XYZ file of C-alpha atoms in Angstrom:
132
model
C 109.329 121.063 91.607
C 112.071 120.595 93.808
C 110.021 118.012 95.908
C 108.710 116.290 92.769
C 112.358 115.416 91.656
C 113.087 113.972 95.128
C 110.284 111.904 95.149
C 111.055 110.341 91.677
C 114.807 109.792 93.017
C 113.506 108.353 96.115
C 110.861 105.872 94.291
C 113.545 104.936 91.696
C 116.050 103.870 94.413
C 113.750 102.135 96.331
C 112.387 100.238 93.422
C 115.906 99.345 92.292
C 116.961 98.055 95.970
C 113.783 96.494 97.283
C 112.477 92.918 96.719
C 109.165 92.393 95.222
C 105.987 93.441 97.168
C 108.074 94.503 100.323
C 107.357 97.696 102.193
C 110.358 99.962 102.526
C 111.111 103.036 104.604
C 113.020 105.839 102.812
C 114.528 108.672 105.143
C 115.827 111.609 103.145
C 117.823 114.262 105.026
C 118.430 117.453 102.842
C 121.656 119.295 103.848
C 121.871 122.984 103.066
C 125.624 123.849 103.463
C 125.935 127.242 105.038
C 128.540 130.060 104.536
C 130.173 128.111 101.570
C 131.497 125.397 103.802
C 130.809 122.682 101.198
C 134.483 120.767 101.869
C 133.602 120.627 105.591
C 130.065 119.408 105.151
C 131.093 116.721 102.712
C 133.874 115.478 104.828
C 131.994 115.482 107.843
C 129.129 113.472 106.030
C 131.739 111.040 104.435
C 133.754 110.301 107.794
C 130.878 110.311 110.000
C 127.291 109.768 108.450
C 128.430 107.329 105.575
C 130.804 105.152 108.046
C 127.999 104.822 110.437
C 125.838 103.375 107.552
C 128.424 101.322 106.266
C 128.599 99.485 109.619
C 124.662 99.435 109.946
C 124.436 97.878 106.531
C 127.187 95.185 107.184
C 125.168 94.433 110.236
C 121.870 94.256 108.529
C 120.364 97.189 110.483
C 119.529 99.032 107.306
C 119.109 97.983 103.563
C 121.158 100.652 101.938
C 122.262 104.277 101.966
C 123.388 106.887 99.653
C 125.337 110.319 99.977
C 124.397 112.582 96.984
C 125.922 115.766 95.855
C 124.849 117.795 92.848
C 127.999 118.961 91.158
C 125.894 122.030 89.777
C 124.772 122.877 93.276
C 127.329 121.742 95.852
C 125.749 123.609 98.552
C 123.014 120.883 98.795
C 123.386 117.282 99.936
C 120.691 114.451 99.966
C 121.371 111.727 102.502
C 119.284 108.770 102.068
C 118.833 105.778 104.196
C 116.690 102.923 103.106
C 115.073 100.279 105.487
C 114.171 97.202 104.266
C 111.136 96.713 106.682
C 109.222 97.752 109.678
C 111.450 95.620 111.936
C 114.432 97.804 110.833
C 112.438 100.917 111.656
C 111.511 99.724 115.081
C 114.923 98.850 116.030
C 116.621 101.949 114.271
C 117.767 104.053 117.205
C 118.872 100.932 119.297
C 120.835 99.722 116.273
C 122.469 103.023 115.752
C 123.384 103.250 119.393
C 125.246 100.057 118.907
C 126.864 101.451 115.686
C 128.079 104.708 117.322
C 129.655 102.532 120.185
C 131.547 100.814 117.580
C 132.979 103.928 116.053
C 135.778 106.051 117.530
C 134.121 108.570 119.891
C 133.222 112.249 118.800
C 132.416 113.320 115.123
C 135.497 113.736 112.543
C 135.550 117.401 111.591
C 137.842 118.844 108.751
C 138.385 121.745 110.772
C 137.204 123.069 114.135
C 133.912 123.976 113.186
C 130.868 122.377 114.815
C 128.009 120.984 112.486
C 125.716 123.646 113.415
C 128.172 126.151 112.072
C 128.291 124.702 108.428
C 124.999 123.005 107.792
C 121.136 122.964 108.157
C 119.300 119.683 107.963
C 115.626 118.907 107.022
C 114.381 115.553 107.032
C 111.743 113.825 104.880
C 110.412 110.346 105.497
C 108.530 108.255 102.959
C 107.139 105.169 104.792
C 105.561 102.050 103.391
C 106.610 102.474 99.780
C 105.529 99.346 98.057
C 107.558 98.197 95.015
C 106.354 96.098 92.218
């Protein structure tokens, strides 16, 4: 059931943001927050992940992104990145290397905890999602 809800969410987001008859790549990272570190994790993703995607979107490297937190389940985050086409997919690593060079060095942390101390990430990828 959990994966079914995610799939519906992703397909809805893709159809909302894609142009007609274009294939998109949707990347979803599911973050499980460990040891009640919700504030640390949310800060980390807002200040690092989201900032990098804002730059990538401005530069045309990605189509869109979403950071979602369920108020009823704050120990879980969904990080969604939508790529418009195959070209964006092929140059993703190179483009994000450029993005990270434009950002201040090192990740911003709320406390001194390292990311592996407060989160566990699993990645789902949905490729070639064609919208009507």
